[in-house]
Amino acid sequence: MAMRIGVIGYGYWGPNLLRNFVQLEDCFVAAVADGDPKKLETAKKFYPWIEAFSSGETLIEKGNVDAVVIATPISTHYPLAKAALSKGKHVLIEKPMAMTSKQAAELIALSKSSGKTLMVDHTFVYSGAVQMIRKLIDSGEFGDIYYYDSVRVNLGLFQHDVNVLWDLAPHDLSVMLYLIDKQPESLCAIGAKPVHTNGWNLESIAYAVVRFPKETIAHFHVNWLSPVKVRRTLIGGAKKMIVYDHLDPDNQIKIFDKGVDFSSKQQLDGALLQYRTGSMFAPKIDQSEALLAVCRHFVDCAKSGKPPITGGHFGLSVVRLLELAQESMDHDGKNIKIEEPFYADARK
Ligand SMILES: NC(=O)c1ccc[n+]([C@@H]2O[C@H](COP(=O)([O-])OP(=O)(O)OC[C@H]3O[C@@H](n4cnc5c(N)ncnc54)[C@H](O)[C@@H]3O)[C@@H](O)[C@H]2O)c1
């Protein structure tokens, strides 16, 4: 039987979720909710059969749905997800999962006790590019990862309830967690608030660094004040190096056979450093919409009971990294040791 779905939040991202869910055969988008009547009117125009609710809370209470998708501002994720899981619905939450790791842990416990699927939409993990990089790493062709360095900048969109770190960094942190199979050791971050008003005073520029064992390091640059949009990640490995440019569909991933090798041929001088400057290969990437894969995976997991790739624990790990990065930013870039076990088993 087709799973009945309700989408809560029909702002910027909600319409994309709805458009993708209606393409799937084994589910039916039965309801939508938004506090703004104009948004509901638009949704009804595109999907005349859909039942419209003026709040997510009412949809959860009264809607005839098996699952809800939460695409509302971050501060509302936890109360809505809690209400939905308590009502026995499967839940897909937009990134980041919640405002605190405590809230995220509570949702995981609720999903366990209710036996319902809890998944977080970390869209980029499901993209053709990231899936291909992961295959390359798993094959051993890439070697040990030395560094992960991402830039995600553009002009706006300023969010009213969170800073740039909480808005943009979940994308890069989730990809990093999916690709680097190591427990993060420490973290630090700094940010700046050059734009502020009396009522709004949040960081619009942030830089964060996560350290892993064996000298693996990751760096994140997120910025709402950039004149151009950049979505570029460099990943350096012992055997290969990758440039992943999300905005270049023809060469989204470039794999370079470049690096440094040690040779001990010259015994007199000891080890000799050699630069490897081999060829570049740009593989064909599956360009189908990553969000469609997210929606399909959610329905599949809810129906089969199998754990999602970006389930509750994965979402919690991203929230925890954001929380620690915020703590570091609030203390002028203080280095924070990460003691608790992290979600390294995203790769299992
Ligand atoms: N995965 C991605 O690539 C991606 C991209 C953009 C946004 N997002 C995430 O999606 C979420 C929403 O972001 P957005 O940019 O669409 O925000 P938005 O402000 O454009 O839209 C949110 C909508 O939710 C509605 N809303 C708020 N509270 C509600 C409630 N209790 N019941 C019903 N409707 C309610 C608002 O009226 C608004 O229309 C955020 O968590 C954001 O991080 C994810």
PDB file of C-alpha atoms in Angstrom, residues 62-229:
ATOM      1  CA  LYS A  62      -5.578  15.318  12.316  1.00  0.00           C
ATOM      2  CA  GLY A  63      -3.904  14.406   9.013  1.00  0.00           C
ATOM      3  CA  ASN A  64      -4.421  10.941   7.590  1.00  0.00           C
ATOM      4  CA  VAL A  65      -0.707  10.298   7.010  1.00  0.00           C
ATOM      5  CA  ASP A  66       1.853   7.607   7.872  1.00  0.00           C
ATOM      6  CA  ALA A  67       4.875   9.907   7.673  1.00  0.00           C
ATOM      7  CA  VAL A  68       5.712  13.583   7.973  1.00  0.00           C
ATOM      8  CA  VAL A  69       8.443  15.612   6.355  1.00  0.00           C
ATOM      9  CA  ILE A  70       9.559  18.639   8.368  1.00  0.00           C
ATOM     10  CA  ALA A  71      10.810  21.580   6.259  1.00  0.00           C
ATOM     11  CA  THR A  72      10.270  24.426   8.705  1.00  0.00           C
ATOM     12  CA  PRO A  73      12.804  26.712  10.442  1.00  0.00           C
ATOM     13  CA  ILE A  74      15.334  24.831  12.577  1.00  0.00           C
ATOM     14  CA  SER A  75      13.933  25.995  15.917  1.00  0.00           C
ATOM     15  CA  THR A  76      10.665  24.150  15.131  1.00  0.00           C
ATOM     16  CA  HIS A  77      12.230  20.800  14.117  1.00  0.00           C
ATOM     17  CA  TYR A  78      12.331  19.274  17.593  1.00  0.00           C
ATOM     18  CA  PRO A  79       8.755  20.029  18.778  1.00  0.00           C
ATOM     19  CA  LEU A  80       7.263  18.974  15.442  1.00  0.00           C
ATOM     20  CA  ALA A  81       9.337  15.771  15.182  1.00  0.00           C
ATOM     21  CA  LYS A  82       8.573  14.888  18.798  1.00  0.00           C
ATOM     22  CA  ALA A  83       4.835  15.319  18.224  1.00  0.00           C
ATOM     23  CA  ALA A  84       4.961  13.269  15.011  1.00  0.00           C
ATOM     24  CA  LEU A  85       6.962  10.365  16.494  1.00  0.00           C
ATOM     25  CA  SER A  86       4.688  10.337  19.555  1.00  0.00           C
ATOM     26  CA  LYS A  87       1.727  10.020  17.172  1.00  0.00           C
ATOM     27  CA  GLY A  88       3.379   6.997  15.499  1.00  0.00           C
ATOM     28  CA  LYS A  89       4.492   8.704  12.276  1.00  0.00           C
ATOM     29  CA  HIS A  90       7.768   8.132  10.418  1.00  0.00           C
ATOM     30  CA  VAL A  91       9.754  11.365  10.282  1.00  0.00           C
ATOM     31  CA  LEU A  92      12.088  12.974   7.761  1.00  0.00           C
ATOM     32  CA  ILE A  93      13.596  16.204   9.161  1.00  0.00           C
ATOM     33  CA  GLU A  94      15.457  18.845   7.259  1.00  0.00           C
ATOM     34  CA  LYS A  95      19.066  19.552   8.217  1.00  0.00           C
ATOM     35  CA  PRO A  96      20.170  20.299  10.843  1.00  0.00           C
ATOM     36  CA  MET A  97      18.133  17.823  12.851  1.00  0.00           C
ATOM     37  CA  ALA A  98      17.622  20.033  15.946  1.00  0.00           C
ATOM     38  CA  MET A  99      18.950  23.033  17.866  1.00  0.00           C
ATOM     39  CA  THR A 100      20.774  20.906  20.475  1.00  0.00           C
ATOM     40  CA  SER A 101      22.264  17.425  20.701  1.00  0.00           C
ATOM     41  CA  LYS A 102      20.035  16.786  23.729  1.00  0.00           C
ATOM     42  CA  GLN A 103      16.955  17.334  21.557  1.00  0.00           C
ATOM     43  CA  ALA A 104      18.416  15.114  18.833  1.00  0.00           C
ATOM     44  CA  ALA A 105      19.112  12.317  21.356  1.00  0.00           C
ATOM     45  CA  GLU A 106      15.532  12.545  22.622  1.00  0.00           C
ATOM     46  CA  LEU A 107      14.189  12.141  19.102  1.00  0.00           C
ATOM     47  CA  ILE A 108      16.405   9.065  18.574  1.00  0.00           C
ATOM     48  CA  ALA A 109      15.008   7.527  21.783  1.00  0.00           C
ATOM     49  CA  LEU A 110      11.448   8.283  20.668  1.00  0.00           C
ATOM     50  CA  SER A 111      12.021   6.739  17.263  1.00  0.00           C
ATOM     51  CA  LYS A 112      13.400   3.630  18.954  1.00  0.00           C
ATOM     52  CA  SER A 113      10.489   3.281  21.379  1.00  0.00           C
ATOM     53  CA  SER A 114       7.877   3.935  18.675  1.00  0.00           C
ATOM     54  CA  GLY A 115       9.628   1.729  16.099  1.00  0.00           C
ATOM     55  CA  LYS A 116       9.290   4.502  13.504  1.00  0.00           C
ATOM     56  CA  THR A 117      11.926   5.681  11.032  1.00  0.00           C
ATOM     57  CA  LEU A 118      13.807   8.874  11.828  1.00  0.00           C
ATOM     58  CA  MET A 119      15.909  10.301   9.021  1.00  0.00           C
ATOM     59  CA  VAL A 120      17.608  13.645   8.381  1.00  0.00           C
ATOM     60  CA  ASP A 121      17.763  15.203   4.928  1.00  0.00           C
ATOM     61  CA  HIS A 122      21.506  15.640   4.456  1.00  0.00           C
ATOM     62  CA  THR A 123      20.930  15.992   0.734  1.00  0.00           C
ATOM     63  CA  PHE A 124      24.526  16.119  -0.509  1.00  0.00           C
ATOM     64  CA  VAL A 125      25.367  12.712   0.946  1.00  0.00           C
ATOM     65  CA  TYR A 126      22.959  11.254  -1.629  1.00  0.00           C
ATOM     66  CA  SER A 127      24.411  13.145  -4.619  1.00  0.00           C
ATOM     67  CA  GLY A 128      26.078  11.268  -7.471  1.00  0.00           C
ATOM     68  CA  ALA A 129      29.328  13.139  -6.802  1.00  0.00           C
ATOM     69  CA  VAL A 130      29.610  12.256  -3.102  1.00  0.00           C
ATOM     70  CA  GLN A 131      28.572   8.656  -3.776  1.00  0.00           C
ATOM     71  CA  MET A 132      31.350   8.408  -6.367  1.00  0.00           C
ATOM     72  CA  ILE A 133      33.986   9.908  -4.049  1.00  0.00           C
ATOM     73  CA  ARG A 134      32.972   7.457  -1.351  1.00  0.00           C
ATOM     74  CA  LYS A 135      33.375   4.522  -3.784  1.00  0.00           C
ATOM     75  CA  LEU A 136      36.822   5.781  -4.706  1.00  0.00           C
ATOM     76  CA  ILE A 137      37.843   6.018  -1.046  1.00  0.00           C
ATOM     77  CA  ASP A 138      36.396   2.578  -0.260  1.00  0.00           C
ATOM     78  CA  SER A 139      38.276   1.009  -3.187  1.00  0.00           C
ATOM     79  CA  GLY A 140      41.601   2.040  -1.616  1.00  0.00           C
ATOM     80  CA  GLU A 141      42.539   3.965  -4.781  1.00  0.00           C
ATOM     81  CA  PHE A 142      42.594   7.258  -2.863  1.00  0.00           C
ATOM     82  CA  GLY A 143      44.827   6.203   0.015  1.00  0.00           C
ATOM     83  CA  ASP A 144      44.735   7.767   3.472  1.00  0.00           C
ATOM     84  CA  ILE A 145      42.808  11.055   3.592  1.00  0.00           C
ATOM     85  CA  TYR A 146      45.149  13.935   4.479  1.00  0.00           C
ATOM     86  CA  TYR A 147      42.671  16.798   4.327  1.00  0.00           C
ATOM     87  CA  TYR A 148      39.113  17.894   3.511  1.00  0.00           C
ATOM     88  CA  ASP A 149      38.732  21.590   2.684  1.00  0.00           C
ATOM     89  CA  SER A 150      35.383  23.096   1.700  1.00  0.00           C
ATOM     90  CA  VAL A 151      34.144  26.520   0.665  1.00  0.00           C
ATOM     91  CA  ARG A 152      30.392  27.204   0.642  1.00  0.00           C
ATOM     92  CA  VAL A 153      29.762  30.901   0.147  1.00  0.00           C
ATOM     93  CA  ASN A 154      27.148  33.147  -1.500  1.00  0.00           C
ATOM     94  CA  LEU A 155      25.205  36.337  -0.876  1.00  0.00           C
ATOM     95  CA  GLY A 156      22.556  35.444   1.768  1.00  0.00           C
ATOM     96  CA  LEU A 157      20.062  34.005   2.372  1.00  0.00           C
ATOM     97  CA  PHE A 158      20.267  35.379   5.917  1.00  0.00           C
ATOM     98  CA  GLN A 159      18.227  33.182   8.280  1.00  0.00           C
ATOM     99  CA  HIS A 160      16.335  34.762  11.140  1.00  0.00           C
ATOM    100  CA  ASP A 161      16.830  31.965  13.689  1.00  0.00           C
ATOM    101  CA  VAL A 162      20.363  30.632  13.042  1.00  0.00           C
ATOM    102  CA  ASN A 163      23.791  31.887  11.984  1.00  0.00           C
ATOM    103  CA  VAL A 164      25.693  30.942   8.821  1.00  0.00           C
ATOM    104  CA  LEU A 165      27.415  28.014  10.536  1.00  0.00           C
ATOM    105  CA  TRP A 166      24.137  26.311  11.455  1.00  0.00           C
ATOM    106  CA  ASP A 167      22.624  27.102   8.055  1.00  0.00           C
ATOM    107  CA  LEU A 168      25.389  26.113   5.621  1.00  0.00           C
ATOM    108  CA  ALA A 169      27.961  23.975   7.465  1.00  0.00           C
ATOM    109  CA  PRO A 170      25.589  20.966   7.991  1.00  0.00           C
ATOM    110  CA  HIS A 171      26.056  20.197   4.280  1.00  0.00           C
ATOM    111  CA  ASP A 172      29.850  19.994   4.511  1.00  0.00           C
ATOM    112  CA  LEU A 173      29.973  18.371   7.951  1.00  0.00           C
ATOM    113  CA  SER A 174      27.624  15.633   6.777  1.00  0.00           C
ATOM    114  CA  VAL A 175      29.729  14.926   3.678  1.00  0.00           C
ATOM    115  CA  MET A 176      32.896  14.921   5.800  1.00  0.00           C
ATOM    116  CA  LEU A 177      31.359  12.434   8.264  1.00  0.00           C
ATOM    117  CA  TYR A 178      30.251  10.249   5.367  1.00  0.00           C
ATOM    118  CA  LEU A 179      33.700  10.227   3.763  1.00  0.00           C
ATOM    119  CA  ILE A 180      36.195  10.231   6.636  1.00  0.00           C
ATOM    120  CA  ASP A 181      36.071   7.021   8.595  1.00  0.00           C
ATOM    121  CA  LYS A 182      37.742   8.368  11.733  1.00  0.00           C
ATOM    122  CA  GLN A 183      36.690   9.677  15.110  1.00  0.00           C
ATOM    123  CA  PRO A 184      37.106  13.497  15.202  1.00  0.00           C
ATOM    124  CA  GLU A 185      39.593  14.465  17.947  1.00  0.00           C
ATOM    125  CA  SER A 186      39.178  18.200  18.369  1.00  0.00           C
ATOM    126  CA  LEU A 187      37.586  21.238  16.840  1.00  0.00           C
ATOM    127  CA  CYS A 188      37.822  25.009  16.777  1.00  0.00           C
ATOM    128  CA  ALA A 189      35.943  27.776  14.984  1.00  0.00           C
ATOM    129  CA  ILE A 190      35.851  31.525  14.618  1.00  0.00           C
ATOM    130  CA  GLY A 191      33.163  33.734  13.166  1.00  0.00           C
ATOM    131  CA  ALA A 192      32.269  37.366  12.562  1.00  0.00           C
ATOM    132  CA  LYS A 193      29.073  39.441  12.726  1.00  0.00           C
ATOM    133  CA  PRO A 194      29.804  42.445  10.481  1.00  0.00           C
ATOM    134  CA  VAL A 195      26.090  42.823   9.674  1.00  0.00           C
ATOM    135  CA  HIS A 196      23.749  43.290  12.613  1.00  0.00           C
ATOM    136  CA  THR A 197      20.707  45.224  13.724  1.00  0.00           C
ATOM    137  CA  ASN A 198      19.189  45.784  17.144  1.00  0.00           C
ATOM    138  CA  GLY A 199      17.123  42.620  16.856  1.00  0.00           C
ATOM    139  CA  TRP A 200      19.538  40.382  14.927  1.00  0.00           C
ATOM    140  CA  ASN A 201      23.162  39.752  15.817  1.00  0.00           C
ATOM    141  CA  LEU A 202      24.434  36.467  14.409  1.00  0.00           C
ATOM    142  CA  GLU A 203      27.577  35.331  12.573  1.00  0.00           C
ATOM    143  CA  SER A 204      27.393  35.693   8.792  1.00  0.00           C
ATOM    144  CA  ILE A 205      30.990  34.461   8.234  1.00  0.00           C
ATOM    145  CA  ALA A 206      32.561  31.410   9.903  1.00  0.00           C
ATOM    146  CA  TYR A 207      35.674  29.232   9.632  1.00  0.00           C
ATOM    147  CA  ALA A 208      35.876  25.885  11.408  1.00  0.00           C
ATOM    148  CA  VAL A 209      38.601  23.251  11.707  1.00  0.00           C
ATOM    149  CA  VAL A 210      38.097  19.612  12.738  1.00  0.00           C
ATOM    150  CA  ARG A 211      41.118  17.452  13.556  1.00  0.00           C
ATOM    151  CA  PHE A 212      41.263  13.661  13.231  1.00  0.00           C
ATOM    152  CA  PRO A 213      43.920  11.125  14.289  1.00  0.00           C
ATOM    153  CA  LYS A 214      47.036  10.645  12.161  1.00  0.00           C
ATOM    154  CA  GLU A 215      47.224  14.297  11.078  1.00  0.00           C
ATOM    155  CA  THR A 216      43.979  14.273   9.051  1.00  0.00           C
ATOM    156  CA  ILE A 217      42.471  17.734   9.096  1.00  0.00           C
ATOM    157  CA  ALA A 218      39.233  19.304   7.790  1.00  0.00           C
ATOM    158  CA  HIS A 219      38.490  22.973   7.208  1.00  0.00           C
ATOM    159  CA  PHE A 220      35.163  24.686   6.463  1.00  0.00           C
ATOM    160  CA  HIS A 221      34.522  28.185   5.173  1.00  0.00           C
ATOM    161  CA  VAL A 222      30.903  29.364   5.161  1.00  0.00           C
ATOM    162  CA  ASN A 223      29.884  32.919   4.320  1.00  0.00           C
ATOM    163  CA  TRP A 224      26.661  34.805   3.496  1.00  0.00           C
ATOM    164  CA  LEU A 225      28.571  37.875   2.312  1.00  0.00           C
ATOM    165  CA  SER A 226      30.260  36.593  -0.803  1.00  0.00           C
ATOM    166  CA  PRO A 227      29.728  38.346  -4.153  1.00  0.00           C
ATOM    167  CA  VAL A 228      29.856  34.984  -5.942  1.00  0.00           C
ATOM    168  CA  LYS A 229      28.484  31.550  -5.196  1.00  0.00           C
TER     169      LYS A 229
END
